[in-house]
Amino acid sequence: MALLPTIPTSFVPHATLSDNRHVRTDFGNAFGFSAYIILGISFVLALGVFFYGRILAVDLAAKDAALVKAEAAIDQDTVKGFVQLRDRLNASQALLESHIALSGFFSVLETTLPATVRFSTLHISIDDAGTATVEGAGVSKSFNALSVASAAFAADGRIKDVIFSNMSINKNSSVSFDFSATLDPKLLVFSPSAKAEAPIIPTNASSSSATTTPL
Amino acid sequence: MNSRILPAIALIIAIGIFFAYVHPAWTGSIAATKTAIANDEQSLDSSKRYVEQQNQLLIARDNIDSAHQKAIATFLPSSVDNVRLILDLNALASRSGISVANIDVITGSSASTNDQRSDALPSADASPVDSVDLSLSATGTLSAMKAFLVGIEKSARLLDVRDLTVKGSDTGVYDYEMTLSLYWLR
């Protein structure tokens, strides 16, 4: 027996079509709202980036201009003057510390060498490392005098490694010899306070009326 | 239908704006400009420090006595000027009592190996000093020679005797040959 269409077949109520439509409408509205919000944020970000970029560009231009101005204010001649003065002071100090004074050697030679011994030739050379060597030849009145000279050099100690060689007795019983030695670097060190054993020579520009560099 | 398409288009436009303009501009030109500004600020700070140091150095330099500045410039001049030096050596020799026979520059003895004269500032590593050797031969007594040596040692312009040969005679007058080094600032 067929049921009448008006009689329900179940007690569970069917969902109505109008409920589905309501959910879809809410989801569509939320999606649309979010999309427009995101679009708005994008526009705001784009505008912000654009104007921030312009502000930074103006700031950079101002700083570039200030830098060019600061660079132009630096006087290259002044800088070179400072560098030259620094180099001159440093180099002068270094050169003065290694300044060679040979007169000290002659003073020591005069006081140490007996009057009975004399040199006929003497060669002093100083290498780049500051080591001074002496070579020469001379004549001694006798072997004893030469022995006294050798002992005097040894006692003084500033003329070192003294070697008398190639000794030969002459007809007048004098002794010819060759000589070699090294000099203690302290003997060659220049001391501004050392007593001058020579005519006083101007040592600075202000103390001389000469138009040329004073010596 | 339109209620779904338009939001989707808006979302696509928003994504497009972000990836086509906002992000590249932020990480590209804006980042580069910020770096350039930072560099400029650093340079400006350096220039300020330079000005302060320059003023301090100017004061310090002005505090050096002008006579001392002249003396140091004479001690280590900025040029070789060997002609004037030879004249001065002759004058010193006559004052000391020795007779100079010959003074000359030993060619090829210059310690300079590379000519760095230019408008550029010299580097800190390069030696600022150059030197050349002079040969000198003279005749005189030993005491006169010692006076000449002391004069050279105490010369206002720095001179170093590098080599000295003394040849004796029975008359007490000796022949001398010496090599002098003279220096100047490049």
Coordinates of C-alpha atoms in Angstrom, one line a residue:
Chain A
M1 CA 0.0 0.0 0.0
A2 CA 1.5 3.2 -1.1
L3 CA 1.9 6.0 1.5
L4 CA 0.5 9.3 0.8
P5 CA 3.1 11.9 0.0
T6 CA 2.1 14.1 2.8
I7 CA 2.9 11.5 5.4
P8 CA 6.6 11.7 6.6
T9 CA 8.7 8.5 6.2
S10 CA 11.1 9.4 9.1
F11 CA 11.0 11.2 12.4
V12 CA 14.5 12.8 11.6
P13 CA 13.9 16.1 10.1
H14 CA 15.6 16.9 6.8
A15 CA 17.9 19.9 6.6
T16 CA 16.3 22.6 4.7
L17 CA 17.9 24.2 1.6
S18 CA 17.8 27.6 3.1
D19 CA 20.4 26.6 5.9
N20 CA 23.1 25.6 3.3
R21 CA 22.6 28.8 1.5
H22 CA 23.2 30.8 4.7
V23 CA 26.6 29.0 5.5
R24 CA 27.8 29.6 2.0
T25 CA 26.9 33.3 2.1
D26 CA 28.8 33.7 5.4
F27 CA 31.9 32.1 4.0
G28 CA 31.7 34.1 0.9
N29 CA 31.4 37.3 2.9
A30 CA 34.4 36.5 5.1
F31 CA 36.6 35.6 2.2
G32 CA 35.6 38.7 0.4
F33 CA 36.2 40.9 3.4
S34 CA 39.6 39.3 4.1
A35 CA 40.7 39.7 0.5
Y36 CA 39.7 43.4 0.5
I37 CA 41.5 43.9 3.8
I38 CA 44.7 42.3 2.4
L39 CA 44.4 44.4 -0.8
G40 CA 44.1 47.5 1.4
I41 CA 47.1 46.5 3.4
S42 CA 49.1 45.9 0.2
F43 CA 48.2 49.4 -1.0
V44 CA 49.2 50.9 2.3
L45 CA 52.5 49.0 2.2
A46 CA 53.2 50.0 -1.3
L47 CA 52.5 53.6 -0.6
G48 CA 54.6 53.4 2.6
V49 CA 57.6 51.8 0.7
F50 CA 57.3 54.4 -2.0
F51 CA 57.3 57.4 0.3
Y52 CA 60.0 55.9 2.6
G53 CA 62.2 55.4 -0.5
R54 CA 61.7 59.0 -1.5
I55 CA 62.6 60.2 2.1
L56 CA 65.7 58.0 2.1
A57 CA 66.7 59.3 -1.4
V58 CA 66.4 62.9 -0.1
D59 CA 68.4 62.0 3.0
L60 CA 71.1 60.3 0.9
A61 CA 71.4 63.3 -1.4
A62 CA 71.8 65.6 1.6
K63 CA 74.5 63.4 3.2
D64 CA 76.3 63.1 -0.2
A65 CA 76.4 66.8 -0.5
A66 CA 77.6 67.2 3.1
L67 CA 80.3 64.6 2.4
V68 CA 81.5 66.4 -0.7
K69 CA 81.6 69.6 1.2
A70 CA 83.6 68.0 4.0
E71 CA 86.0 66.4 1.5
A72 CA 86.5 69.7 -0.2
A73 CA 87.4 71.3 3.1
I74 CA 90.3 68.9 3.6
D75 CA 93.5 70.7 2.3
Q76 CA 95.8 68.2 0.7
D77 CA 98.8 70.4 1.2
T78 CA 98.1 70.5 4.9
V79 CA 97.9 66.7 5.0
K80 CA 101.1 66.4 3.0
G81 CA 102.8 68.9 5.4
F82 CA 101.8 66.8 8.4
V83 CA 103.0 63.5 6.7
Q84 CA 106.2 65.2 5.7
L85 CA 106.8 66.5 9.2
R86 CA 106.1 63.1 10.7
D87 CA 108.5 61.4 8.2
R88 CA 111.1 64.0 8.8
L89 CA 111.0 63.7 12.6
N90 CA 110.9 59.9 12.6
A91 CA 113.6 59.5 9.9
S92 CA 115.8 62.1 11.6
Q93 CA 115.6 60.3 14.9
A94 CA 116.5 57.0 13.3
L95 CA 119.4 58.5 11.3
L96 CA 120.7 60.3 14.3
E97 CA 120.7 57.1 16.3
S98 CA 123.0 55.5 13.7
H99 CA 125.0 58.6 13.0
I100 CA 128.7 57.7 12.7
A101 CA 131.4 59.7 14.5
L102 CA 134.8 58.6 13.3
S103 CA 136.7 61.2 15.3
G104 CA 136.3 59.0 18.4
F105 CA 138.4 56.3 16.7
F106 CA 141.2 58.8 16.0
S107 CA 141.1 60.0 19.6
V108 CA 141.4 56.5 20.9
L109 CA 144.2 55.7 18.4
E110 CA 146.1 58.8 19.6
T111 CA 145.9 57.9 23.2
T112 CA 146.4 54.2 22.8
L113 CA 149.1 53.9 20.2
P114 CA 152.7 54.3 21.5
A115 CA 154.7 57.0 19.8
T116 CA 157.1 54.4 18.6
V117 CA 154.4 52.9 16.3
R118 CA 152.9 54.8 13.4
F119 CA 150.7 53.9 10.5
S120 CA 151.5 54.7 6.9
T121 CA 148.1 53.8 5.6
L122 CA 144.8 53.3 7.3
H123 CA 141.5 52.3 5.8
I124 CA 138.3 52.4 7.8
S125 CA 135.1 51.1 6.2
I126 CA 131.6 50.9 7.7
D127 CA 129.1 48.5 6.1
D128 CA 125.3 49.0 6.0
A129 CA 124.9 47.1 9.2
G130 CA 127.1 49.6 11.0
T131 CA 130.1 47.2 11.4
A132 CA 133.4 49.1 11.1
T133 CA 136.6 47.4 10.0
V134 CA 140.0 48.9 10.0
E135 CA 142.9 47.8 7.8
G136 CA 146.2 49.4 7.5
A137 CA 150.0 49.1 7.4
G138 CA 152.6 50.8 9.5
V139 CA 156.1 50.8 11.0
S140 CA 157.1 50.1 14.5
K141 CA 160.4 51.0 16.1
S142 CA 160.8 47.5 17.4
F143 CA 158.9 44.3 18.2
N144 CA 158.6 45.4 21.8
A145 CA 156.9 48.6 20.7
L146 CA 154.5 46.6 18.6
S147 CA 153.9 44.3 21.6
V148 CA 153.1 47.4 23.7
A149 CA 150.6 48.6 21.0
S150 CA 148.9 45.2 20.9
A151 CA 148.6 45.1 24.7
A152 CA 147.3 48.7 24.7
F153 CA 144.6 47.8 22.2
A154 CA 143.6 44.7 24.2
A155 CA 143.4 46.7 27.4
D156 CA 141.3 49.5 25.9
G157 CA 138.9 47.0 24.3
R158 CA 137.2 49.4 21.9
I159 CA 139.5 48.5 19.0
K160 CA 138.8 44.8 18.8
D161 CA 140.1 41.7 17.0
V162 CA 143.4 43.4 16.5
I163 CA 145.7 41.4 14.2
F164 CA 149.2 42.4 13.3
S165 CA 150.4 40.4 10.3
N166 CA 152.9 40.3 7.6
M167 CA 155.6 41.6 10.0
S168 CA 159.1 42.1 8.6
I169 CA 162.3 43.6 10.1
N170 CA 163.7 46.4 8.1
K171 CA 167.4 47.3 7.7
N172 CA 167.2 49.9 10.5
S173 CA 165.7 47.2 12.8
S174 CA 162.2 48.7 12.6
V175 CA 159.3 46.4 12.0
S176 CA 156.8 46.8 9.2
F177 CA 153.4 45.3 9.7
D178 CA 149.9 45.0 8.4
F179 CA 147.0 45.7 10.7
S180 CA 143.4 44.7 10.9
A181 CA 140.7 45.2 13.5
T182 CA 137.1 45.8 14.1
L183 CA 135.7 48.8 16.0
D184 CA 133.3 48.6 18.9
P185 CA 130.1 50.3 17.7
K186 CA 130.0 52.4 20.8
L187 CA 133.2 54.0 19.6
L188 CA 131.4 55.3 16.6
V189 CA 128.3 56.5 18.3
F190 CA 127.8 60.2 17.9
S191 CA 127.4 62.1 21.2
P192 CA 126.2 65.7 20.8
S193 CA 127.8 66.5 24.1
A194 CA 131.2 65.2 23.1
K195 CA 133.9 67.8 23.5
A196 CA 134.9 69.2 20.1
E197 CA 138.6 68.8 19.4
A198 CA 138.4 71.1 16.5
P199 CA 137.5 74.6 15.7
I200 CA 133.9 75.3 16.6
I201 CA 131.7 74.7 13.6
P202 CA 128.2 76.0 13.4
T203 CA 125.7 73.2 14.0
N204 CA 122.4 74.9 13.1
A205 CA 121.1 77.3 10.6
S206 CA 120.3 80.0 13.1
S207 CA 123.8 80.2 14.4
S208 CA 125.3 80.9 11.0
S209 CA 125.1 84.0 8.9
A210 CA 126.2 82.0 5.8
T211 CA 123.7 81.8 3.0
T212 CA 124.5 78.2 2.4
T213 CA 123.8 75.1 4.6
P214 CA 126.2 75.4 7.5
L215 CA 128.5 72.5 8.4
Chain B
M1 CA 29.2 34.4 -8.7
N2 CA 30.6 38.0 -8.6
S3 CA 30.8 37.7 -4.8
R4 CA 33.6 35.1 -5.2
I5 CA 35.4 36.4 -8.3
L6 CA 36.0 40.0 -7.1
P7 CA 37.6 39.0 -3.8
A8 CA 39.8 36.5 -5.6
I9 CA 40.9 39.2 -8.0
A10 CA 41.6 41.6 -5.1
L11 CA 43.6 38.9 -3.4
I12 CA 45.6 38.3 -6.5
I13 CA 46.2 42.0 -7.0
A14 CA 47.3 42.3 -3.3
I15 CA 49.8 39.4 -3.7
G16 CA 51.0 40.9 -7.0
I17 CA 51.6 44.3 -5.4
F18 CA 53.5 42.8 -2.6
F19 CA 55.8 40.6 -4.7
A20 CA 56.1 42.9 -7.6
Y21 CA 56.8 46.1 -5.8
V22 CA 56.8 46.1 -2.0
H23 CA 59.3 43.3 -1.4
P24 CA 61.7 44.0 -4.2
A25 CA 61.8 47.7 -3.3
W26 CA 62.3 47.0 0.4
T27 CA 65.1 44.5 -0.2
G28 CA 66.6 46.2 -3.2
S29 CA 66.7 50.0 -3.6
I30 CA 65.7 50.9 -0.1
A31 CA 68.2 48.5 1.5
A32 CA 70.9 49.9 -0.8
T33 CA 70.0 53.4 0.0
K34 CA 70.1 52.7 3.7
T35 CA 73.6 51.1 3.3
A36 CA 74.8 54.2 1.4
I37 CA 73.4 56.5 4.1
A38 CA 75.2 54.4 6.8
N39 CA 78.4 54.7 4.8
D40 CA 78.0 58.4 4.4
E41 CA 77.3 58.8 8.1
Q42 CA 80.5 56.9 8.9
S43 CA 82.5 59.0 6.5
L44 CA 81.0 62.2 8.0
D45 CA 82.0 61.0 11.4
S46 CA 85.5 60.3 10.2
S47 CA 85.7 63.8 8.6
K48 CA 84.7 65.3 11.9
R49 CA 87.4 63.4 13.7
Y50 CA 89.9 64.4 11.0
V51 CA 89.1 68.1 11.5
E52 CA 89.5 67.7 15.3
Q53 CA 92.8 65.9 14.9
Q54 CA 94.0 68.4 12.3
N55 CA 93.3 71.2 14.7
Q56 CA 95.2 69.4 17.4
L57 CA 98.2 68.8 15.1
L58 CA 98.2 72.4 13.9
I59 CA 98.4 73.5 17.5
A60 CA 101.2 71.0 18.2
R61 CA 103.1 72.1 15.1
D62 CA 102.7 75.7 16.0
N63 CA 104.1 75.0 19.4
I64 CA 107.4 73.8 17.9
D65 CA 109.9 76.6 17.8
S66 CA 110.3 77.9 14.3
A67 CA 114.1 77.8 14.7
H68 CA 113.8 74.1 15.6
Q69 CA 111.6 73.6 12.6
K70 CA 114.2 75.2 10.4
A71 CA 116.9 73.1 12.0
I72 CA 115.1 69.9 11.4
A73 CA 114.5 70.9 7.8
T74 CA 118.2 71.6 7.4
F75 CA 119.1 68.4 9.1
L76 CA 117.0 66.4 6.6
P77 CA 116.1 68.5 3.7
S78 CA 113.5 67.8 1.1
S79 CA 116.0 67.8 -1.8
V80 CA 119.5 66.6 -2.5
D81 CA 121.0 70.0 -3.1
N82 CA 124.5 68.5 -3.3
V83 CA 125.9 71.6 -5.0
R84 CA 125.3 73.7 -2.0
L85 CA 126.6 70.9 0.2
I86 CA 129.9 70.7 -1.8
L87 CA 130.3 74.5 -1.3
D88 CA 129.8 74.0 2.4
L89 CA 132.2 71.1 2.5
N90 CA 134.8 73.3 0.8
A91 CA 134.2 76.0 3.4
L92 CA 134.5 73.6 6.2
A93 CA 137.7 72.2 4.8
S94 CA 139.3 75.6 4.6
R95 CA 138.2 76.4 8.1
S96 CA 139.6 73.1 9.4
G97 CA 142.9 73.6 7.5
I98 CA 142.8 70.8 5.0
S99 CA 143.0 71.2 1.2
V100 CA 140.2 69.5 -0.7
A101 CA 141.4 68.2 -4.1
N102 CA 138.2 66.7 -5.4
I103 CA 134.5 66.2 -4.3
D104 CA 132.1 64.4 -6.5
V105 CA 128.9 62.4 -6.4
I106 CA 129.3 58.7 -6.7
T107 CA 126.8 58.0 -9.5
G108 CA 124.6 55.0 -9.0
S109 CA 125.0 55.1 -5.3
S110 CA 121.5 56.5 -4.6
A111 CA 119.6 54.3 -2.2
S112 CA 116.4 55.1 -4.0
T113 CA 115.1 52.1 -6.0
N114 CA 111.8 53.4 -7.0
D115 CA 110.7 56.9 -7.7
Q116 CA 107.6 57.5 -5.8
R117 CA 107.2 61.2 -6.4
S118 CA 103.6 61.9 -7.2
D119 CA 100.6 63.7 -5.8
A120 CA 99.5 60.7 -3.9
L121 CA 100.4 60.5 -0.3
P122 CA 103.3 58.3 0.5
S123 CA 102.5 54.9 2.0
A124 CA 103.5 54.2 5.6
D125 CA 105.7 51.2 4.5
A126 CA 107.9 53.0 2.0
S127 CA 111.1 54.5 3.4
P128 CA 110.8 58.3 3.2
V129 CA 114.6 58.8 3.1
D130 CA 116.9 58.7 0.2
S131 CA 120.6 58.9 0.2
V132 CA 123.6 59.3 -2.1
D133 CA 127.3 59.0 -1.6
L134 CA 130.0 61.7 -2.1
S135 CA 133.6 61.0 -2.7
L136 CA 136.1 63.5 -1.3
S137 CA 139.9 63.6 -1.5
A138 CA 141.9 66.0 0.6
T139 CA 145.4 66.7 2.0
G140 CA 146.3 68.0 5.4
T141 CA 147.6 67.3 8.9
L142 CA 146.0 64.7 11.1
S143 CA 144.7 67.4 13.5
A144 CA 143.2 69.3 10.6
M145 CA 141.6 66.1 9.4
K146 CA 140.1 65.5 12.9
A147 CA 138.7 69.0 12.9
F148 CA 137.2 68.3 9.5
L149 CA 135.7 65.0 10.8
V150 CA 134.2 66.7 13.9
G151 CA 132.7 69.4 11.6
I152 CA 131.1 66.7 9.5
E153 CA 129.8 64.8 12.6
K154 CA 128.3 68.0 14.0
S155 CA 127.1 69.3 10.7
A156 CA 123.6 70.9 10.7
R157 CA 122.9 68.6 7.7
L158 CA 123.3 65.0 8.5
L159 CA 126.5 63.4 6.9
D160 CA 127.9 60.0 7.7
V161 CA 131.5 59.1 6.8
R162 CA 131.2 55.6 5.4
D163 CA 134.7 55.0 4.2
L164 CA 138.0 56.7 5.0
T165 CA 141.5 56.0 3.7
V166 CA 144.5 57.8 5.2
K167 CA 147.8 57.6 3.4
G168 CA 150.7 58.8 5.5
S169 CA 153.9 60.6 4.7
D170 CA 157.0 61.5 6.6
T171 CA 156.1 65.2 6.5
G172 CA 153.1 64.9 8.7
V173 CA 150.8 65.8 5.9
Y174 CA 148.4 63.0 4.9
D175 CA 146.3 62.2 1.9
Y176 CA 142.7 61.4 2.7
E177 CA 140.0 59.8 0.6
M178 CA 136.6 59.5 2.1
T179 CA 133.1 58.5 1.2
L180 CA 130.2 60.5 2.7
S181 CA 126.6 59.6 2.8
L182 CA 124.1 62.4 2.6
Y183 CA 120.4 62.0 3.1
W184 CA 117.2 63.8 2.1
L185 CA 113.5 63.4 2.5
R186 CA 111.6 62.2 -0.6

